[in-house]
């Protein structure tokens, strides 16, 4: 059901809070020298400790050769989303997207963030270096999620969200990914409606009080085009540019969004 009742919303609030704490803890461990697999193992351990179940593990998407093998997606540099938790080790300066989903008392929340792996001090005046561009990309993508969230209220249209996100990211000089979109969430990993990160004001499905949706802008520091890597899971930019991704699960209320996954 697309509209959640008060009891379901209470469960989603608690699940979202616990999931956000897990992602925050995992992000603190995303430093140079750590492998994607180690982060995935930590994510799974923390989800179970929180009393939840990893919702990505075993998830199937059309066209992928196998169910998703991990509890966390770790997407590095030109990888946009669905990065597999391999033995690849994070290096200083890598752009690392961490996306996580949890089932808590039968209901699902989903959240993601992107960071630059740190080790050494870098000057903030070095803004045109790869490091500086990566930070700008990440800051802009994070801001675009906030801008999208600010559009959410009962009676608004899905297109209002996409329009606001797209306008901002393109003005900042970044590419907006079209092949992947936000979505309804709560009763399953993915539900209707789709929430694109591009669009036109006043167009698309109407947001209704009690809907639970995941907003998740994905931006590139180059062409917006993406493709699936040969492993059948990882989405990468077609021109090799770096990408960032942020995501929150929110409830549509009368006048605003209630963010369930605040980290
Ligand atoms: N978290 C992704 C999303 O935001 C879905 C990941 S499915 C997985 O919609 F199987 F790749 F984990
Ligand atoms: Co996600
Ligand atoms: Co999502």
PDB file of C-alpha atoms in Angstrom, residues 6-239:
ATOM      1  CA  UNK A   6       0.286   5.730  11.849  1.00  0.00           C
ATOM      2  CA  UNK A   7       1.443   2.386  13.185  1.00  0.00           C
ATOM      3  CA  UNK A   8       3.559   1.740  10.068  1.00  0.00           C
ATOM      4  CA  UNK A   9       4.987   5.252  10.246  1.00  0.00           C
ATOM      5  CA  UNK A  10       6.038   4.664  13.857  1.00  0.00           C
ATOM      6  CA  UNK A  11       7.925   1.528  12.806  1.00  0.00           C
ATOM      7  CA  UNK A  12       9.526   3.330   9.847  1.00  0.00           C
ATOM      8  CA  UNK A  13      10.624   6.201  12.129  1.00  0.00           C
ATOM      9  CA  UNK A  14      12.418   3.823  14.460  1.00  0.00           C
ATOM     10  CA  UNK A  15      13.892   1.784  11.588  1.00  0.00           C
ATOM     11  CA  UNK A  16      15.082   4.929   9.799  1.00  0.00           C
ATOM     12  CA  UNK A  17      16.728   6.235  12.960  1.00  0.00           C
ATOM     13  CA  UNK A  18      18.571   2.971  13.512  1.00  0.00           C
ATOM     14  CA  UNK A  19      19.623   2.716   9.871  1.00  0.00           C
ATOM     15  CA  UNK A  20      20.991   6.283   9.892  1.00  0.00           C
ATOM     16  CA  UNK A  21      23.116   5.450  12.945  1.00  0.00           C
ATOM     17  CA  UNK A  22      24.466   2.375  11.159  1.00  0.00           C
ATOM     18  CA  UNK A  23      25.396   4.363   8.036  1.00  0.00           C
ATOM     19  CA  UNK A  24      27.099   7.026  10.121  1.00  0.00           C
ATOM     20  CA  UNK A  25      29.202   4.429  11.879  1.00  0.00           C
ATOM     21  CA  UNK A  26      30.119   2.711   8.597  1.00  0.00           C
ATOM     22  CA  UNK A  27      31.096   6.094   7.094  1.00  0.00           C
ATOM     23  CA  UNK A  28      33.479   6.703   9.999  1.00  0.00           C
ATOM     24  CA  UNK A  29      35.328   3.548   8.981  1.00  0.00           C
ATOM     25  CA  UNK A  30      35.608   4.504   5.292  1.00  0.00           C
ATOM     26  CA  UNK A  31      39.249   5.574   5.380  1.00  0.00           C
ATOM     27  CA  UNK A  32      42.243   4.797   3.177  1.00  0.00           C
ATOM     28  CA  UNK A  33      43.400   1.185   3.521  1.00  0.00           C
ATOM     29  CA  UNK A  34      39.983  -0.293   4.304  1.00  0.00           C
ATOM     30  CA  UNK A  35      38.339  -2.577   1.733  1.00  0.00           C
ATOM     31  CA  UNK A  36      34.771  -2.372   0.466  1.00  0.00           C
ATOM     32  CA  UNK A  37      34.193  -5.889   1.788  1.00  0.00           C
ATOM     33  CA  UNK A  38      35.263  -4.860   5.296  1.00  0.00           C
ATOM     34  CA  UNK A  39      32.753  -1.996   5.208  1.00  0.00           C
ATOM     35  CA  UNK A  40      30.049  -4.404   4.035  1.00  0.00           C
ATOM     36  CA  UNK A  41      30.861  -6.843   6.835  1.00  0.00           C
ATOM     37  CA  UNK A  42      30.673  -4.001   9.357  1.00  0.00           C
ATOM     38  CA  UNK A  43      27.362  -2.790   7.879  1.00  0.00           C
ATOM     39  CA  UNK A  44      25.828  -6.234   8.152  1.00  0.00           C
ATOM     40  CA  UNK A  45      27.058  -6.695  11.706  1.00  0.00           C
ATOM     41  CA  UNK A  46      25.645  -3.313  12.772  1.00  0.00           C
ATOM     42  CA  UNK A  47      22.288  -3.911  11.071  1.00  0.00           C
ATOM     43  CA  UNK A  48      21.898  -7.229  12.872  1.00  0.00           C
ATOM     44  CA  UNK A  49      23.007  -5.673  16.163  1.00  0.00           C
ATOM     45  CA  UNK A  50      20.345  -2.985  15.659  1.00  0.00           C
ATOM     46  CA  UNK A  51      17.748  -5.750  15.412  1.00  0.00           C
ATOM     47  CA  UNK A  52      17.150  -5.305  11.682  1.00  0.00           C
ATOM     48  CA  UNK A  53      17.834  -7.312   8.539  1.00  0.00           C
ATOM     49  CA  UNK A  54      19.866  -6.162   5.510  1.00  0.00           C
ATOM     50  CA  UNK A  55      17.380  -5.486   2.703  1.00  0.00           C
ATOM     51  CA  UNK A  56      19.842  -5.449  -0.213  1.00  0.00           C
ATOM     52  CA  UNK A  57      21.257  -8.917   0.418  1.00  0.00           C
ATOM     53  CA  UNK A  58      19.715 -11.333  -2.068  1.00  0.00           C
ATOM     54  CA  UNK A  59      17.826  -8.532  -3.856  1.00  0.00           C
ATOM     55  CA  UNK A  60      17.213  -9.264  -7.542  1.00  0.00           C
ATOM     56  CA  UNK A  61      17.063  -6.786 -10.390  1.00  0.00           C
ATOM     57  CA  UNK A  62      16.243  -7.614 -13.996  1.00  0.00           C
ATOM     58  CA  UNK A  63      19.383  -8.178 -16.077  1.00  0.00           C
ATOM     59  CA  UNK A  64      21.753  -8.806 -13.155  1.00  0.00           C
ATOM     60  CA  UNK A  65      23.458 -12.211 -13.285  1.00  0.00           C
ATOM     61  CA  UNK A  66      23.055 -12.893  -9.557  1.00  0.00           C
ATOM     62  CA  UNK A  67      21.170 -11.544  -6.552  1.00  0.00           C
ATOM     63  CA  UNK A  68      22.932  -8.667  -4.768  1.00  0.00           C
ATOM     64  CA  UNK A  69      25.622 -10.284  -2.591  1.00  0.00           C
ATOM     65  CA  UNK A  70      26.062  -7.632   0.121  1.00  0.00           C
ATOM     66  CA  UNK A  71      24.299  -5.488   2.724  1.00  0.00           C
ATOM     67  CA  UNK A  72      25.965  -2.268   1.566  1.00  0.00           C
ATOM     68  CA  UNK A  73      26.703  -0.753  -1.860  1.00  0.00           C
ATOM     69  CA  UNK A  74      30.183   0.795  -2.072  1.00  0.00           C
ATOM     70  CA  UNK A  75      30.523   2.839  -5.263  1.00  0.00           C
ATOM     71  CA  UNK A  76      33.991   4.271  -5.922  1.00  0.00           C
ATOM     72  CA  UNK A  77      34.907   7.211  -8.238  1.00  0.00           C
ATOM     73  CA  UNK A  78      33.266   6.552 -11.650  1.00  0.00           C
ATOM     74  CA  UNK A  79      30.913   4.006 -10.059  1.00  0.00           C
ATOM     75  CA  UNK A  80      27.559   5.736  -9.579  1.00  0.00           C
ATOM     76  CA  UNK A  81      25.550   3.177  -7.590  1.00  0.00           C
ATOM     77  CA  UNK A  82      25.308  -0.570  -6.803  1.00  0.00           C
ATOM     78  CA  UNK A  83      29.070  -0.891  -6.269  1.00  0.00           C
ATOM     79  CA  UNK A  84      29.795  -4.460  -5.171  1.00  0.00           C
ATOM     80  CA  UNK A  85      31.615  -5.000  -1.869  1.00  0.00           C
ATOM     81  CA  UNK A  86      34.810  -6.532  -3.283  1.00  0.00           C
ATOM     82  CA  UNK A  87      38.342  -6.665  -1.847  1.00  0.00           C
ATOM     83  CA  UNK A  88      39.126  -3.336  -3.512  1.00  0.00           C
ATOM     84  CA  UNK A  89      40.895  -1.111  -0.988  1.00  0.00           C
ATOM     85  CA  UNK A  90      39.974   2.568  -0.571  1.00  0.00           C
ATOM     86  CA  UNK A  91      42.713   5.068  -1.438  1.00  0.00           C
ATOM     87  CA  UNK A  92      43.046   8.643  -0.165  1.00  0.00           C
ATOM     88  CA  UNK A  93      41.051  10.943  -2.432  1.00  0.00           C
ATOM     89  CA  UNK A  94      38.598   8.275  -3.634  1.00  0.00           C
ATOM     90  CA  UNK A  95      34.981   9.407  -3.968  1.00  0.00           C
ATOM     91  CA  UNK A  96      33.068   6.733  -2.071  1.00  0.00           C
ATOM     92  CA  UNK A  97      29.286   6.309  -2.152  1.00  0.00           C
ATOM     93  CA  UNK A  98      27.793   4.215   0.662  1.00  0.00           C
ATOM     94  CA  UNK A  99      24.184   3.063   0.198  1.00  0.00           C
ATOM     95  CA  UNK A 100      22.374   0.931   2.758  1.00  0.00           C
ATOM     96  CA  UNK A 101      18.899  -0.495   3.312  1.00  0.00           C
ATOM     97  CA  UNK A 102      17.314  -2.214   6.285  1.00  0.00           C
ATOM     98  CA  UNK A 103      14.170  -4.067   7.107  1.00  0.00           C
ATOM     99  CA  UNK A 104      12.960  -3.278  10.622  1.00  0.00           C
ATOM    100  CA  UNK A 105       9.840  -5.006  11.961  1.00  0.00           C
ATOM    101  CA  UNK A 106       8.890  -5.826   8.377  1.00  0.00           C
ATOM    102  CA  UNK A 107       9.270  -2.313   6.928  1.00  0.00           C
ATOM    103  CA  UNK A 108      12.055  -0.840   4.774  1.00  0.00           C
ATOM    104  CA  UNK A 109      14.140   2.325   4.810  1.00  0.00           C
ATOM    105  CA  UNK A 110      17.016   3.300   2.490  1.00  0.00           C
ATOM    106  CA  UNK A 111      19.757   5.951   2.782  1.00  0.00           C
ATOM    107  CA  UNK A 112      23.070   6.873   1.146  1.00  0.00           C
ATOM    108  CA  UNK A 113      25.895   9.382   1.332  1.00  0.00           C
ATOM    109  CA  UNK A 114      29.155  10.082  -0.473  1.00  0.00           C
ATOM    110  CA  UNK A 115      32.507  11.090   1.008  1.00  0.00           C
ATOM    111  CA  UNK A 116      36.107  11.618  -0.052  1.00  0.00           C
ATOM    112  CA  UNK A 117      38.470   9.171   1.611  1.00  0.00           C
ATOM    113  CA  UNK A 118      40.857  11.148   3.780  1.00  0.00           C
ATOM    114  CA  UNK A 119      44.324  10.671   5.164  1.00  0.00           C
ATOM    115  CA  UNK A 120      46.411  13.754   4.705  1.00  0.00           C
ATOM    116  CA  UNK A 121      45.783  17.482   5.128  1.00  0.00           C
ATOM    117  CA  UNK A 122      44.803  19.241   1.872  1.00  0.00           C
ATOM    118  CA  UNK A 123      44.608  22.979   1.381  1.00  0.00           C
ATOM    119  CA  UNK A 124      41.095  24.310   0.832  1.00  0.00           C
ATOM    120  CA  UNK A 125      42.521  26.800  -1.684  1.00  0.00           C
ATOM    121  CA  UNK A 126      43.280  23.843  -3.930  1.00  0.00           C
ATOM    122  CA  UNK A 127      39.733  23.919  -5.317  1.00  0.00           C
ATOM    123  CA  UNK A 128      40.510  22.948  -8.892  1.00  0.00           C
ATOM    124  CA  UNK A 129      42.494  19.876  -7.992  1.00  0.00           C
ATOM    125  CA  UNK A 130      40.785  16.493  -8.351  1.00  0.00           C
ATOM    126  CA  UNK A 131      40.285  16.595  -4.597  1.00  0.00           C
ATOM    127  CA  UNK A 132      38.652  20.039  -4.789  1.00  0.00           C
ATOM    128  CA  UNK A 133      36.366  19.032  -7.671  1.00  0.00           C
ATOM    129  CA  UNK A 134      35.338  15.905  -5.792  1.00  0.00           C
ATOM    130  CA  UNK A 135      34.363  17.950  -2.772  1.00  0.00           C
ATOM    131  CA  UNK A 136      32.383  20.389  -4.918  1.00  0.00           C
ATOM    132  CA  UNK A 137      30.571  17.488  -6.599  1.00  0.00           C
ATOM    133  CA  UNK A 138      29.735  15.928  -3.252  1.00  0.00           C
ATOM    134  CA  UNK A 139      28.589  19.211  -1.677  1.00  0.00           C
ATOM    135  CA  UNK A 140      26.380  20.018  -4.680  1.00  0.00           C
ATOM    136  CA  UNK A 141      24.785  16.562  -4.714  1.00  0.00           C
ATOM    137  CA  UNK A 142      24.089  16.755  -0.990  1.00  0.00           C
ATOM    138  CA  UNK A 143      22.556  20.209  -1.417  1.00  0.00           C
ATOM    139  CA  UNK A 144      20.428  18.943  -4.328  1.00  0.00           C
ATOM    140  CA  UNK A 145      18.930  16.302  -2.027  1.00  0.00           C
ATOM    141  CA  UNK A 146      18.026  19.039   0.472  1.00  0.00           C
ATOM    142  CA  UNK A 147      16.515  21.105  -2.347  1.00  0.00           C
ATOM    143  CA  UNK A 148      14.477  18.103  -3.493  1.00  0.00           C
ATOM    144  CA  UNK A 149      13.291  17.423   0.055  1.00  0.00           C
ATOM    145  CA  UNK A 150      12.187  21.064   0.365  1.00  0.00           C
ATOM    146  CA  UNK A 151       9.693  20.469  -2.479  1.00  0.00           C
ATOM    147  CA  UNK A 152       7.927  17.650  -0.643  1.00  0.00           C
ATOM    148  CA  UNK A 153       4.431  18.320   0.716  1.00  0.00           C
ATOM    149  CA  UNK A 154       0.949  16.897   0.106  1.00  0.00           C
ATOM    150  CA  UNK A 155      -0.338  18.159  -3.257  1.00  0.00           C
ATOM    151  CA  UNK A 156       3.101  18.699  -4.822  1.00  0.00           C
ATOM    152  CA  UNK A 157       3.998  16.706  -7.945  1.00  0.00           C
ATOM    153  CA  UNK A 158       6.863  14.303  -8.486  1.00  0.00           C
ATOM    154  CA  UNK A 159       8.038  16.626 -11.276  1.00  0.00           C
ATOM    155  CA  UNK A 160       8.472  19.490  -8.787  1.00  0.00           C
ATOM    156  CA  UNK A 161      11.162  17.456  -7.005  1.00  0.00           C
ATOM    157  CA  UNK A 162      12.985  16.471 -10.201  1.00  0.00           C
ATOM    158  CA  UNK A 163      12.823  19.969 -11.596  1.00  0.00           C
ATOM    159  CA  UNK A 164      14.351  21.535  -8.478  1.00  0.00           C
ATOM    160  CA  UNK A 165      17.155  18.955  -8.258  1.00  0.00           C
ATOM    161  CA  UNK A 166      18.006  19.155 -11.958  1.00  0.00           C
ATOM    162  CA  UNK A 167      18.000  22.962 -12.105  1.00  0.00           C
ATOM    163  CA  UNK A 168      20.382  23.213  -9.190  1.00  0.00           C
ATOM    164  CA  UNK A 169      22.852  20.509 -10.275  1.00  0.00           C
ATOM    165  CA  UNK A 170      23.040  21.708 -13.871  1.00  0.00           C
ATOM    166  CA  UNK A 171      23.534  25.318 -12.757  1.00  0.00           C
ATOM    167  CA  UNK A 172      26.457  24.057 -10.656  1.00  0.00           C
ATOM    168  CA  UNK A 173      27.906  22.405 -13.778  1.00  0.00           C
ATOM    169  CA  UNK A 174      27.215  18.767 -12.938  1.00  0.00           C
ATOM    170  CA  UNK A 175      25.470  16.022 -14.929  1.00  0.00           C
ATOM    171  CA  UNK A 176      22.148  14.582 -13.715  1.00  0.00           C
ATOM    172  CA  UNK A 177      21.789  10.810 -14.105  1.00  0.00           C
ATOM    173  CA  UNK A 178      18.506   9.774 -15.824  1.00  0.00           C
ATOM    174  CA  UNK A 179      18.708   5.984 -15.902  1.00  0.00           C
ATOM    175  CA  UNK A 180      18.283   5.610 -12.131  1.00  0.00           C
ATOM    176  CA  UNK A 181      15.647   7.305  -9.993  1.00  0.00           C
ATOM    177  CA  UNK A 182      14.255   7.617  -6.481  1.00  0.00           C
ATOM    178  CA  UNK A 183      11.212   5.554  -5.518  1.00  0.00           C
ATOM    179  CA  UNK A 184       8.482   4.751  -3.082  1.00  0.00           C
ATOM    180  CA  UNK A 185       9.738   2.659  -0.160  1.00  0.00           C
ATOM    181  CA  UNK A 186       8.484   1.210   3.119  1.00  0.00           C
ATOM    182  CA  UNK A 187       6.702  -2.033   2.250  1.00  0.00           C
ATOM    183  CA  UNK A 188       9.502  -3.136  -0.117  1.00  0.00           C
ATOM    184  CA  UNK A 189      12.984  -2.042  -1.246  1.00  0.00           C
ATOM    185  CA  UNK A 190      11.399  -0.329  -4.258  1.00  0.00           C
ATOM    186  CA  UNK A 191       7.758   0.720  -4.714  1.00  0.00           C
ATOM    187  CA  UNK A 192       5.814   3.132  -6.887  1.00  0.00           C
ATOM    188  CA  UNK A 193       6.034   5.954  -7.686  1.00  0.00           C
ATOM    189  CA  UNK A 194       9.361   6.578  -9.404  1.00  0.00           C
ATOM    190  CA  UNK A 195      10.979   9.853  -8.316  1.00  0.00           C
ATOM    191  CA  UNK A 196      13.268  11.080 -11.133  1.00  0.00           C
ATOM    192  CA  UNK A 197      15.983  13.639 -10.441  1.00  0.00           C
ATOM    193  CA  UNK A 198      14.893  15.620 -13.489  1.00  0.00           C
ATOM    194  CA  UNK A 199      11.527  16.814 -14.718  1.00  0.00           C
ATOM    195  CA  UNK A 200       9.018  19.579 -15.107  1.00  0.00           C
ATOM    196  CA  UNK A 201       7.167  21.553 -12.445  1.00  0.00           C
ATOM    197  CA  UNK A 202       3.538  20.565 -11.956  1.00  0.00           C
ATOM    198  CA  UNK A 203       3.937  17.271 -13.845  1.00  0.00           C
ATOM    199  CA  UNK A 204       3.833  13.662 -12.622  1.00  0.00           C
ATOM    200  CA  UNK A 205       2.200  11.780  -9.765  1.00  0.00           C
ATOM    201  CA  UNK A 206       0.759  13.827  -6.908  1.00  0.00           C
ATOM    202  CA  UNK A 207       2.333  13.427  -3.477  1.00  0.00           C
ATOM    203  CA  UNK A 208      -0.182  12.363  -0.847  1.00  0.00           C
ATOM    204  CA  UNK A 209       0.043  12.621   2.937  1.00  0.00           C
ATOM    205  CA  UNK A 210       1.422   9.356   4.371  1.00  0.00           C
ATOM    206  CA  UNK A 211       3.418   8.363   1.283  1.00  0.00           C
ATOM    207  CA  UNK A 212       6.970   7.242   2.034  1.00  0.00           C
ATOM    208  CA  UNK A 213       9.534   7.968  -0.675  1.00  0.00           C
ATOM    209  CA  UNK A 214      13.297   7.735  -1.168  1.00  0.00           C
ATOM    210  CA  UNK A 215      14.858  10.755  -2.861  1.00  0.00           C
ATOM    211  CA  UNK A 216      18.283   9.980  -4.307  1.00  0.00           C
ATOM    212  CA  UNK A 217      20.018  12.402  -6.655  1.00  0.00           C
ATOM    213  CA  UNK A 218      23.035  11.048  -8.551  1.00  0.00           C
ATOM    214  CA  UNK A 219      25.366  13.605 -10.157  1.00  0.00           C
ATOM    215  CA  UNK A 220      28.451  13.310 -12.346  1.00  0.00           C
ATOM    216  CA  UNK A 221      31.442  15.593 -12.887  1.00  0.00           C
ATOM    217  CA  UNK A 222      31.031  15.142 -16.649  1.00  0.00           C
ATOM    218  CA  UNK A 223      28.534  13.572 -19.016  1.00  0.00           C
ATOM    219  CA  UNK A 224      25.311  12.457 -17.329  1.00  0.00           C
ATOM    220  CA  UNK A 225      25.405   9.199 -19.301  1.00  0.00           C
ATOM    221  CA  UNK A 226      25.869   5.971 -17.371  1.00  0.00           C
ATOM    222  CA  UNK A 227      26.143   2.303 -18.289  1.00  0.00           C
ATOM    223  CA  UNK A 228      26.239  -1.061 -16.518  1.00  0.00           C
ATOM    224  CA  UNK A 229      29.694  -2.580 -15.987  1.00  0.00           C
ATOM    225  CA  UNK A 230      30.380  -6.133 -17.261  1.00  0.00           C
ATOM    226  CA  UNK A 231      29.581  -7.577 -13.802  1.00  0.00           C
ATOM    227  CA  UNK A 232      25.935  -6.688 -14.489  1.00  0.00           C
ATOM    228  CA  UNK A 233      25.496  -4.743 -11.247  1.00  0.00           C
ATOM    229  CA  UNK A 234      27.645  -1.648 -11.031  1.00  0.00           C
ATOM    230  CA  UNK A 235      26.491   1.502 -12.824  1.00  0.00           C
ATOM    231  CA  UNK A 236      29.458   3.572 -14.029  1.00  0.00           C
ATOM    232  CA  UNK A 237      29.714   6.903 -15.829  1.00  0.00           C
ATOM    233  CA  UNK A 238      30.201   6.445 -19.574  1.00  0.00           C
ATOM    234  CA  UNK A 239      33.051   8.996 -19.692  1.00  0.00           C
TER     235      UNK A 239
END
